[in-house]
Short mmCIF file of C-alpha atoms and ligand atoms in Angstrom, two decimals:
data_model
loop_
_atom_site.label_atom_id
_atom_site.label_comp_id
_atom_site.label_asym_id
_atom_site.label_seq_id
_atom_site.Cartn_x
_atom_site.Cartn_y
_atom_site.Cartn_z
CA MET A 1 -23.38 -8.49 8.09
CA SER A 2 -20.49 -8.23 10.41
CA ASN A 3 -20.82 -4.46 10.82
CA THR A 4 -24.02 -5.00 12.64
CA ILE A 5 -22.38 -7.56 14.82
CA SER A 6 -20.10 -6.95 17.94
CA ALA A 7 -18.29 -9.57 19.91
CA LEU A 8 -18.30 -10.74 23.45
CA ILE A 9 -15.64 -12.82 25.04
CA LEU A 10 -16.40 -14.73 28.23
CA ALA A 11 -13.06 -14.85 30.25
CA ALA A 12 -14.08 -14.44 33.90
CA GLY A 13 -13.68 -18.26 34.98
CA LYS A 14 -11.16 -19.21 37.27
CA GLY A 15 -10.30 -22.42 35.39
CA THR A 16 -10.15 -24.67 38.47
CA ARG A 17 -9.44 -27.62 36.41
CA MET A 18 -5.99 -25.91 35.29
CA ILE A 19 -4.79 -26.39 38.94
CA SER A 20 -3.06 -22.96 38.72
CA SER A 21 -3.28 -19.75 40.61
CA ARG A 22 -3.20 -17.84 37.26
CA PRO A 23 -6.51 -16.85 35.58
CA LYS A 24 -7.06 -19.52 32.90
CA VAL A 25 -7.12 -16.97 29.84
CA LEU A 26 -3.62 -15.94 30.96
CA GLN A 27 -2.05 -19.24 30.66
CA THR A 28 0.44 -19.00 27.86
CA ILE A 29 0.59 -20.87 24.54
CA LEU A 30 3.90 -20.18 22.56
CA GLY A 31 4.74 -17.38 25.04
CA GLU A 32 1.32 -15.60 24.41
CA PRO A 33 -1.86 -15.58 26.78
CA MET A 34 -4.51 -17.78 25.57
CA LEU A 35 -6.93 -14.77 25.12
CA LEU A 36 -4.66 -13.18 22.75
CA TYR A 37 -5.38 -16.02 20.10
CA VAL A 38 -9.27 -15.29 20.56
CA TYR A 39 -8.66 -11.67 19.86
CA ARG A 40 -6.86 -12.43 16.74
CA ALA A 41 -9.50 -14.75 15.60
CA LEU A 42 -12.21 -12.19 16.17
CA GLU A 43 -10.45 -9.00 14.98
CA PRO A 44 -10.57 -9.66 11.20
CA LEU A 45 -14.41 -9.73 11.61
CA PHE A 46 -15.08 -7.33 14.40
CA GLY A 47 -12.22 -4.90 14.38
CA ARG A 48 -11.98 -3.22 17.75
CA ASN A 49 -15.66 -3.97 18.48
CA ILE A 50 -14.98 -6.70 21.01
CA ASN A 51 -15.67 -6.73 24.77
CA THR A 52 -14.50 -9.02 27.18
CA VAL A 53 -16.11 -10.29 30.60
CA VAL A 54 -13.40 -10.57 33.28
CA GLY A 55 -13.59 -11.84 36.91
CA PHE A 56 -11.15 -14.04 38.35
CA GLY A 57 -7.76 -12.17 38.32
CA ALA A 58 -9.63 -9.20 36.30
CA GLU A 59 -6.78 -6.82 37.10
CA GLN A 60 -4.14 -9.06 35.67
CA VAL A 61 -6.14 -9.93 32.47
CA GLU A 62 -6.76 -6.30 32.02
CA ALA A 63 -3.12 -5.36 32.64
CA ALA A 64 -2.13 -8.03 29.95
CA PHE A 65 -3.97 -6.02 27.28
CA PRO A 66 -3.41 -2.60 27.96
CA ASP A 67 -4.54 -1.36 24.35
CA ARG A 68 -7.98 -2.71 25.22
CA ALA A 69 -8.81 -0.67 28.24
CA GLY A 70 -12.41 0.24 28.12
CA THR A 71 -13.53 -2.91 26.73
CA PHE A 72 -13.63 -4.89 29.93
CA VAL A 73 -16.79 -5.75 31.93
CA LEU A 74 -16.41 -7.05 35.38
CA GLN A 75 -18.35 -10.09 36.60
CA GLU A 76 -17.48 -9.76 40.22
CA GLU A 77 -18.86 -13.24 41.20
CA GLN A 78 -18.63 -16.04 38.61
CA LEU A 79 -22.05 -17.44 38.70
CA GLY A 80 -22.09 -18.90 35.31
CA THR A 81 -21.85 -18.37 31.63
CA GLY A 82 -25.34 -16.93 31.43
CA HIS A 83 -24.59 -14.71 34.47
CA ALA A 84 -21.51 -13.32 32.51
CA LEU A 85 -23.74 -12.70 29.55
CA GLN A 86 -26.29 -10.88 31.67
CA VAL A 87 -23.43 -8.80 33.40
CA ALA A 88 -22.33 -7.67 29.89
CA TRP A 89 -25.67 -7.10 28.28
CA ASP A 90 -26.04 -3.32 29.00
CA LYS A 91 -22.65 -2.69 27.39
CA ILE A 92 -23.51 -4.79 24.38
CA VAL A 93 -26.80 -3.13 23.81
CA ALA A 94 -25.17 0.28 24.09
CA GLY A 95 -22.74 -0.69 21.35
CA GLY A 96 -25.64 -0.40 18.94
CA ALA A 97 -25.00 -3.50 16.92
CA GLU A 98 -27.90 -5.75 15.88
CA TYR A 99 -26.10 -9.07 16.83
CA CYS A 100 -23.54 -10.25 19.34
CA MET A 101 -21.17 -12.91 18.79
CA VAL A 102 -20.52 -14.60 22.12
CA ILE A 103 -17.43 -16.89 22.50
CA ASN A 104 -15.79 -18.73 25.31
CA GLY A 105 -12.30 -17.28 26.13
CA ASP A 106 -10.82 -20.70 26.46
CA THR A 107 -11.02 -21.62 22.80
CA PRO A 108 -7.55 -20.37 21.66
CA LEU A 109 -7.52 -22.47 18.40
CA VAL A 110 -10.63 -20.79 16.94
CA THR A 111 -10.03 -19.35 13.55
CA ALA A 112 -11.47 -16.28 11.73
CA GLU A 113 -12.89 -18.86 9.21
CA ALA A 114 -14.84 -20.69 11.90
CA VAL A 115 -16.28 -17.61 13.21
CA GLU A 116 -17.03 -16.24 9.74
CA LYS A 117 -18.78 -19.83 9.13
CA LEU A 118 -21.08 -19.20 11.89
CA THR A 119 -22.19 -15.58 10.78
CA SER A 120 -22.73 -16.81 7.15
CA ARG A 121 -24.71 -19.91 8.01
CA ALA A 122 -26.87 -18.58 10.86
CA GLY A 123 -29.31 -16.95 8.21
CA LYS A 124 -32.00 -15.17 9.81
CA ALA A 125 -31.77 -17.23 13.10
CA ASP A 126 -32.49 -15.26 16.51
CA LEU A 127 -29.96 -17.41 18.07
CA ALA A 128 -27.34 -19.51 16.22
CA PHE A 129 -24.48 -21.75 17.84
CA MET A 130 -21.75 -23.77 16.58
CA SER A 131 -21.57 -27.32 17.21
CA ILE A 132 -18.97 -29.96 16.77
CA ASN A 133 -18.72 -33.78 16.89
CA PRO A 134 -15.44 -34.52 18.61
CA PRO A 135 -14.09 -38.15 19.03
CA ASP A 136 -15.12 -37.97 22.85
CA PRO A 137 -18.12 -35.65 23.70
CA GLY A 138 -16.51 -35.49 27.32
CA ALA A 139 -17.88 -32.63 29.32
CA PHE A 140 -19.22 -30.62 26.59
CA GLY A 141 -22.77 -29.48 26.40
CA ARG A 142 -24.97 -31.97 24.49
CA VAL A 143 -27.05 -30.72 21.57
CA VAL A 144 -30.62 -32.14 21.67
CA ARG A 145 -32.51 -32.18 18.45
CA GLY A 146 -36.17 -33.10 17.93
CA ASP A 147 -38.51 -33.82 14.95
CA GLY A 148 -36.96 -32.74 11.64
CA GLN A 149 -33.45 -32.32 13.41
CA HIS A 150 -34.61 -28.95 14.79
CA VAL A 151 -32.63 -27.96 17.85
CA ARG A 152 -34.51 -28.29 21.03
CA ALA A 153 -31.87 -27.49 23.69
CA ILE A 154 -28.36 -27.72 24.72
CA VAL A 155 -28.03 -29.87 27.92
CA GLU A 156 -24.75 -29.83 29.98
CA ALA A 157 -23.08 -33.12 30.26
CA LYS A 158 -23.64 -33.22 34.11
CA ASP A 159 -27.42 -32.50 33.85
CA TYR A 160 -27.97 -34.90 30.89
CA ASP A 161 -30.71 -37.64 31.61
CA LEU A 162 -31.03 -40.35 28.89
CA ALA A 163 -34.52 -40.93 29.82
CA VAL A 164 -35.43 -37.28 29.43
CA HIS A 165 -33.26 -36.21 26.63
CA GLY A 166 -32.85 -39.35 24.50
CA PRO A 167 -29.56 -41.11 23.46
CA VAL A 168 -26.55 -38.88 23.12
CA THR A 169 -25.78 -38.22 19.39
CA GLY A 170 -22.19 -37.12 19.86
CA GLU A 171 -23.08 -33.45 18.68
CA VAL A 172 -21.91 -30.99 21.22
CA ASN A 173 -21.86 -27.20 21.80
CA ALA A 174 -18.51 -25.37 20.79
CA GLY A 175 -19.32 -22.42 22.96
CA ILE A 176 -19.70 -19.81 20.11
CA TYR A 177 -23.00 -18.14 19.93
CA LEU A 178 -24.65 -15.52 17.74
CA LEU A 179 -27.50 -13.72 19.32
CA ARG A 180 -29.96 -11.16 17.95
CA LEU A 181 -30.05 -8.57 20.64
CA SER A 182 -33.89 -7.66 20.34
CA THR A 183 -35.23 -11.06 20.50
CA VAL A 184 -32.63 -12.86 22.94
CA GLY A 185 -32.64 -9.94 25.33
CA PRO A 186 -35.88 -10.46 26.77
CA LEU A 187 -34.95 -14.13 27.60
CA LEU A 188 -32.19 -13.44 29.89
CA ASP A 189 -34.29 -12.67 32.88
CA GLY A 190 -35.57 -16.41 32.39
CA LEU A 191 -32.32 -18.06 33.28
CA ARG A 192 -32.41 -20.32 36.28
CA ALA A 193 -29.41 -21.92 38.27
CA GLU A 194 -31.44 -24.94 38.77
CA ASN A 195 -28.89 -27.48 37.63
CA LYS A 196 -26.23 -29.72 39.15
CA SER A 197 -23.67 -26.88 38.99
CA GLY A 198 -26.04 -24.32 40.43
CA GLU A 199 -24.92 -21.86 37.74
CA TYR A 200 -26.63 -19.68 35.19
CA TYR A 201 -25.88 -21.32 31.85
CA ILE A 202 -25.77 -19.42 28.54
CA THR A 203 -26.75 -22.68 27.05
CA ASP A 204 -30.06 -22.63 28.65
CA LEU A 205 -30.93 -19.63 26.37
CA VAL A 206 -31.29 -22.38 23.56
CA GLY A 207 -34.15 -24.22 25.17
CA LEU A 208 -35.79 -20.75 26.20
CA ALA A 209 -35.55 -19.39 22.59
CA VAL A 210 -37.14 -22.44 21.29
CA GLU A 211 -40.05 -22.51 23.81
CA ASN A 212 -40.59 -18.80 22.91
CA GLY A 213 -40.95 -19.44 19.23
CA LEU A 214 -37.65 -17.93 18.09
CA LYS A 215 -35.64 -19.27 15.30
CA VAL A 216 -32.67 -21.50 16.53
CA GLU A 217 -29.85 -22.80 14.28
CA GLY A 218 -27.10 -25.18 15.37
CA VAL A 219 -24.53 -24.79 12.65
CA SER A 220 -22.35 -28.07 12.69
CA SER A 221 -18.45 -27.60 12.13
CA GLY A 222 -18.04 -31.41 12.06
CA ALA A 223 -15.01 -32.76 13.87
CA ASP A 224 -13.12 -29.36 13.90
CA VAL A 225 -10.51 -29.70 16.58
CA ASN A 226 -9.99 -26.00 16.38
CA LEU A 227 -12.99 -25.52 18.34
CA MET A 228 -11.99 -27.50 21.55
CA GLY A 229 -12.27 -25.65 24.75
CA ILE A 230 -9.02 -25.72 27.11
CA ASN A 231 -10.04 -26.82 30.48
CA ASN A 232 -6.92 -28.63 31.90
CA PRO A 233 -2.97 -28.52 31.53
CA SER A 234 -3.08 -31.56 29.12
CA GLU A 235 -5.60 -29.81 26.76
CA LEU A 236 -3.45 -26.70 26.78
CA ILE A 237 -0.24 -28.57 25.96
CA ALA A 238 -2.06 -30.39 23.13
CA ALA A 239 -3.40 -27.17 21.60
CA GLU A 240 0.02 -25.59 21.93
CA GLN A 241 1.39 -28.40 19.72
CA THR A 242 -1.28 -27.93 17.16
CA LEU A 243 -0.67 -24.04 17.00
CA ARG A 244 3.01 -24.56 16.94
CA LYS A 245 2.63 -26.89 13.95
CA ARG A 246 0.10 -24.62 12.26
CA ILE A 247 2.47 -21.60 12.58
CA VAL A 248 5.59 -23.43 11.32
CA GLU A 249 3.72 -25.05 8.28
CA GLY A 250 2.45 -21.69 7.50
CA PHE A 251 5.84 -20.09 7.24
CA ILE A 252 7.13 -23.13 5.19
CA ASP A 253 4.51 -22.57 2.63
CA GLN A 254 5.56 -18.90 2.29
CA GLY A 255 8.92 -19.88 1.50
CA VAL A 256 10.72 -19.78 4.80
CA MET A 257 13.21 -22.60 5.06
CA ILE A 258 12.47 -24.25 8.27
CA HIS A 259 14.75 -27.36 8.80
CA ASN A 260 13.69 -29.98 11.19
CA PRO A 261 10.41 -28.30 11.68
CA ASP A 262 9.37 -30.56 14.49
CA THR A 263 11.90 -28.86 16.76
CA VAL A 264 11.20 -25.21 15.87
CA ILE A 265 8.91 -22.89 17.96
CA ILE A 266 7.57 -19.62 16.45
CA GLY A 267 5.06 -17.40 18.22
CA PRO A 268 1.84 -16.05 16.78
CA ARG A 269 3.14 -12.38 16.66
CA VAL A 270 6.56 -13.24 14.84
CA SER A 271 7.01 -12.07 11.27
CA ILE A 272 9.50 -13.89 8.94
CA GLU A 273 10.09 -13.18 5.38
CA PRO A 274 10.47 -15.73 2.61
CA GLY A 275 14.06 -16.72 1.99
CA VAL A 276 15.03 -16.78 5.70
CA GLU A 277 16.71 -19.95 6.80
CA VAL A 278 16.03 -21.56 10.17
CA PHE A 279 17.65 -24.60 11.57
CA GLY A 280 16.26 -27.15 14.11
CA HIS A 281 15.87 -26.16 17.84
CA VAL A 282 15.34 -22.60 17.29
CA GLU A 283 12.64 -20.83 19.41
CA ILE A 284 11.33 -17.26 18.21
CA TYR A 285 8.84 -15.45 20.49
CA GLY A 286 7.17 -12.10 21.01
CA GLU A 287 7.27 -9.23 18.38
CA SER A 288 10.18 -10.45 16.59
CA SER A 289 10.81 -9.84 12.96
CA ILE A 290 13.30 -11.49 10.46
CA LYS A 291 14.10 -10.14 7.07
CA SER A 292 14.83 -12.00 4.10
CA GLU A 293 18.01 -14.23 3.71
CA ALA A 294 18.77 -13.91 7.46
CA ALA A 295 20.00 -17.33 8.79
CA LEU A 296 19.22 -18.57 12.40
CA ASN A 297 21.21 -21.66 13.54
CA SER A 298 20.25 -24.17 16.09
CA TYR A 299 19.77 -23.91 19.87
CA THR A 300 19.06 -20.25 19.64
CA TYR A 301 16.36 -18.49 21.80
CA ILE A 302 15.10 -15.12 20.51
CA ILE A 303 12.38 -12.77 21.72
CA ASP A 304 11.12 -9.25 20.68
CA ALA A 305 14.33 -9.04 18.30
CA VAL A 306 14.67 -7.68 14.76
CA PHE A 307 17.13 -9.44 12.27
CA ASP A 308 17.71 -7.44 8.94
CA SER A 309 18.59 -9.31 5.87
CA LYS A 310 21.60 -11.53 5.23
CA CYS A 311 22.58 -11.52 9.04
CA VAL A 312 23.78 -14.76 10.34
CA VAL A 313 23.06 -16.14 13.98
CA ARG A 314 25.20 -18.93 14.84
CA GLN A 315 24.45 -21.70 17.30
CA PHE A 316 23.68 -21.22 20.97
CA CYS A 317 22.57 -17.67 21.22
CA HIS A 318 20.18 -15.91 23.60
CA ILE A 319 18.77 -12.79 22.19
CA GLU A 320 16.21 -10.52 23.81
CA GLY A 321 15.02 -7.17 22.48
CA ALA A 322 17.96 -6.54 20.17
CA HIS A 323 18.19 -5.11 16.67
CA VAL A 324 20.72 -7.12 14.47
CA GLY A 325 21.60 -5.15 11.29
CA PRO A 326 22.02 -6.39 7.82
CA GLU A 327 24.98 -8.70 7.29
CA CYS A 328 26.04 -8.99 10.77
CA VAL A 329 27.36 -12.17 12.50
CA VAL A 330 26.34 -13.20 16.06
CA GLY A 331 27.61 -16.09 18.01
CA PRO A 332 28.03 -18.74 18.64
CA TYR A 333 27.18 -18.54 22.34
CA ALA A 334 26.32 -14.74 22.20
CA ARG A 335 23.96 -12.83 24.64
CA LEU A 336 22.19 -9.90 23.23
CA ARG A 337 19.86 -8.14 25.70
CA GLN A 338 17.35 -5.22 25.62
CA GLY A 339 18.67 -2.33 23.37
CA ALA A 340 21.47 -4.19 21.77
CA VAL A 341 21.82 -2.70 18.23
CA LEU A 342 24.29 -4.03 15.63
CA LYS A 343 24.88 -1.90 12.61
CA ARG A 344 25.59 -3.31 9.25
CA GLY A 345 28.20 -5.97 8.99
CA SER A 346 29.26 -5.86 12.80
CA ARG A 347 30.17 -9.04 14.71
CA VAL A 348 29.63 -10.27 18.07
CA GLY A 349 31.28 -13.59 19.05
CA ASN A 350 31.43 -16.12 21.59
CA PHE A 351 30.55 -15.31 25.33
CA VAL A 352 29.95 -11.74 24.42
CA GLU A 353 27.10 -9.95 26.35
CA MET A 354 25.56 -6.67 25.03
CA LYS A 355 22.94 -4.51 26.86
CA LYS A 356 21.78 -1.15 25.85
CA SER A 357 24.77 -0.76 23.44
CA GLU A 358 25.48 0.03 19.86
CA LEU A 359 27.99 -1.67 17.66
CA GLY A 360 28.84 0.70 14.68
CA GLU A 361 29.20 -0.57 11.22
CA GLY A 362 31.83 -3.23 10.71
CA ALA A 363 32.78 -2.99 14.35
CA LYS A 364 33.75 -6.33 16.27
CA ALA A 365 33.57 -7.76 19.65
CA ASN A 366 34.77 -11.34 18.98
CA HIS A 367 35.34 -12.88 22.28
CA LEU A 368 34.63 -12.83 26.08
CA THR A 369 33.27 -9.10 26.35
CA TYR A 370 30.62 -7.22 28.33
CA LEU A 371 29.34 -4.02 26.59
CA GLY A 372 26.69 -2.30 28.69
CA ASP A 373 25.52 1.20 27.91
CA ALA A 374 28.19 1.63 25.36
CA GLU A 375 28.34 3.15 21.92
CA VAL A 376 31.15 1.76 19.83
CA GLY A 377 32.10 3.63 16.58
CA ALA A 378 32.21 2.10 13.22
CA GLY A 379 35.22 -0.25 12.51
CA SER A 380 36.51 -0.35 16.04
CA ASN A 381 37.79 -3.64 17.30
CA ILE A 382 37.06 -4.67 20.83
CA GLY A 383 39.58 -7.13 22.11
CA ALA A 384 38.88 -10.20 24.03
CA GLY A 385 38.19 -9.82 27.60
CA THR A 386 37.11 -6.20 27.28
CA ILE A 387 34.61 -5.01 30.12
CA THR A 388 32.54 -1.82 30.18
CA CYS A 389 32.32 -1.16 34.04
CA ASN A 390 28.98 0.60 33.69
CA TYR A 391 27.55 0.31 37.11
CA ASP A 392 29.05 1.68 40.46
CA GLY A 393 26.33 0.02 42.72
CA ARG A 394 23.94 2.71 42.33
CA ASN A 395 23.88 4.19 38.89
CA LYS A 396 24.69 3.19 35.32
CA PHE A 397 27.17 5.18 33.15
CA LYS A 398 27.96 5.42 29.57
CA THR A 399 31.04 4.32 27.56
CA THR A 400 31.79 5.94 24.23
CA ILE A 401 34.25 4.55 21.90
CA GLY A 402 35.06 6.52 18.91
CA GLU A 403 35.35 5.02 15.38
CA GLY A 404 38.37 2.95 14.29
CA ALA A 405 39.43 2.60 17.89
CA PHE A 406 41.40 -0.54 19.19
CA ILE A 407 40.86 -1.78 22.67
CA GLY A 408 43.50 -4.26 23.65
CA SER A 409 42.62 -7.55 25.40
CA ASN A 410 41.59 -7.73 29.08
CA THR A 411 40.69 -3.93 29.12
CA ALA A 412 38.39 -2.54 31.90
CA LEU A 413 36.60 0.76 30.65
CA VAL A 414 35.43 2.33 33.90
CA ALA A 415 32.44 4.54 32.74
CA PRO A 416 31.83 7.42 32.23
CA VAL A 417 34.52 7.32 29.92
CA THR A 418 35.33 8.25 26.21
CA VAL A 419 37.90 6.59 24.01
CA GLY A 420 38.58 8.76 21.07
CA LYS A 421 38.42 7.91 17.37
CA ASP A 422 41.37 6.02 16.20
CA ALA A 423 42.63 5.62 19.80
CA LEU A 424 44.49 2.64 20.96
CA VAL A 425 44.21 0.99 24.57
CA ALA A 426 47.00 -1.26 25.49
CA ALA A 427 46.07 -4.83 26.55
CA GLY A 428 45.35 -5.23 30.37
CA SER A 429 44.58 -1.37 30.89
CA THR A 430 42.05 -0.12 33.55
CA ILE A 431 40.76 3.02 31.69
CA THR A 432 39.16 5.65 33.99
CA LYS A 433 40.11 8.82 32.12
CA ASN A 434 39.10 10.04 28.69
CA ILE A 435 41.45 9.21 25.80
CA PRO A 436 41.86 11.95 22.94
CA ASP A 437 41.34 10.98 19.38
CA GLU A 438 44.31 9.13 17.90
CA TRP A 439 46.16 8.65 21.39
CA THR A 440 47.45 5.64 22.96
CA ALA A 441 46.52 4.89 26.52
CA ILE A 442 48.16 2.46 28.75
CA ALA A 443 47.14 2.03 32.30
CA ARG A 444 48.54 -1.03 33.87
CA GLY A 445 51.31 -1.74 36.45
CA LYS A 446 54.93 -1.80 35.14
CA GLN A 447 56.37 -5.11 34.45
CA SER A 448 59.51 -5.88 36.68
CA ASN A 449 61.54 -8.95 35.89
CA LEU A 450 63.15 -10.43 39.02
CA ASP A 451 65.83 -13.06 38.93
CA ARG A 452 64.32 -16.19 40.49
CA LYS A 453 67.56 -17.39 41.91
CA MET A 454 68.19 -13.90 43.65
CA LYS A 455 71.98 -13.95 42.73
CA LYS A 456 73.83 -10.87 43.35
CA SER A 457 74.72 -9.24 39.86
C1 LIG B 501 -19.04 -24.42 28.12
C2 LIG B 501 -20.56 -24.63 27.89
C3 LIG B 501 -20.56 -26.09 27.01
C4 LIG B 501 -19.58 -26.22 26.06
C5 LIG B 501 -18.37 -25.74 26.36
C6 LIG B 501 -17.41 -25.68 25.10
C7 LIG B 501 -21.92 -23.60 29.39
C8 LIG B 501 -22.71 -23.78 30.77
N1 LIG B 501 -21.32 -24.67 29.10
O1 LIG B 501 -18.82 -25.53 29.12
O2 LIG B 501 -21.87 -26.43 26.63
O3 LIG B 501 -19.74 -27.33 25.31
O4 LIG B 501 -18.26 -24.52 26.96
O5 LIG B 501 -16.15 -25.36 25.37
O6 LIG B 501 -21.61 -22.42 28.98
N2 LIG B 501 -16.88 -18.03 32.23
C9 LIG B 501 -17.25 -16.78 32.65
N3 LIG B 501 -18.05 -16.41 33.76
C10 LIG B 501 -18.38 -17.49 34.53
C11 LIG B 501 -18.17 -18.76 34.04
C12 LIG B 501 -17.48 -18.90 32.87
O7 LIG B 501 -16.94 -15.78 32.10
O8 LIG B 501 -19.31 -17.29 35.71
C13 LIG B 501 -16.22 -18.11 31.00
C14 LIG B 501 -14.94 -18.91 31.41
O9 LIG B 501 -13.72 -18.04 31.64
C15 LIG B 501 -14.74 -19.72 30.10
C16 LIG B 501 -16.04 -19.76 29.39
O10 LIG B 501 -16.94 -18.76 30.18
O11 LIG B 501 -13.64 -19.01 29.17
C17 LIG B 501 -16.64 -21.18 29.45
O12 LIG B 501 -16.63 -21.65 30.91
P1 LIG B 501 -16.41 -22.96 31.28
O13 LIG B 501 -16.38 -23.05 32.71
O14 LIG B 501 -14.92 -23.38 30.77
O15 LIG B 501 -17.51 -23.85 30.49
P2 LIG B 501 -17.35 -25.41 30.07
O16 LIG B 501 -17.70 -26.11 31.29
O17 LIG B 501 -16.33 -25.57 29.40
CA1 LIG B 502 -14.32 -24.62 28.90
#
């Protein structure tokens, strides 16, 4: 059935209740915009057949998802969820599917299973929607059922009138709808903004469909907390906690040894192989990937980094956009920045910073060093306090260090400069000229020993 269904996400609202200048769907959960989670839940069923209505901060929202260019519909004025649907309608119809699944963009906990449930239980309905029975119906739209439990309408909390609509049942609208385009389309012009908010409500389509003799189905998902919308900061933080736990427990079930799991944060795009060991207070975000038997120790922050098998990250490291090869050892207290590449078995120790630099197989930079725009050959040893001076205030320059070189402690390598293979740099040197292979360079003031008592000899 899902081949004949497209999806539409409503994401144009400002999210006033978030008390933030950022569009609500770009508020982050585990380092990713809320909207990403909705895409991930819809993708298994709808592939790329997903459109999104944007409005408040539209440019920012579109820019956050560059690979989805062409799938956005602009709702210039946000006149309500029904209006958002009206604005997108022509694009939906042009897609050629028989049905459209419409979902609120502020529902990041939604799962592919929940979406699937609505499509499979909708039967032959012209309009089906998902309902839930949360502990507190709060500001959700109330589902009104009549004789034989047939749905009559969804009435927004603000507009609910006990005298007219009867006692509240606790069943509310989750904000996910499945619409048959041919029969629901003609109802769109019938939406009126005659309510407490002065908005066009998508939920009014339910009452209109019933009045027009269409088949309407409310599919109950019980107390499913995954369908709660996010409207304020505390709901966002609660959703983040739920997702964090869901992701961490998922990895534990797949054989990732996560110690002290309540303190570990893993983003939704991170991949971790079974056999990896993660200790407490580690945060892993972005497009990170961790291969089997790697070990990540406590108090480490990782984003967009790759760790090959059997590498070890010791405590207190900050790692961003780096590739740590197999059997490498990093830290404690190391900082790997964008483009840091560690080849097999290399080591980076305490208070070492690397940026756009490669450390060859088995090479070592164990203490107090900055390697920027540098290429270090296999087996080289970078002494404590070595600095690549890669920046002259305007441009960046490269430092090349050959295989098997030995850089003595407290050396400044003023780039562009090349240290040859098996060359040696004496401690305390400031190197400004290339050093040939197998040569020794010494570049420091000569030591003079002066007699402290200034006695004549
Ligand atoms: C909506 C439903 C309510 C339901 C609840 C579930 C309506 C009228 N009410 O209420 O029945 O219980 O969701 O979470 O639909 N949006 C637009 N354009 C607009 C207005 C909103 O795209 O002009 C988007 C928002 O960005 C948001 C979604 O629609 O992602 C829902 O809007 P929101 O204002 O959060 O609706 P609720 O009051 O939560
Ligand atoms: Ca909402």
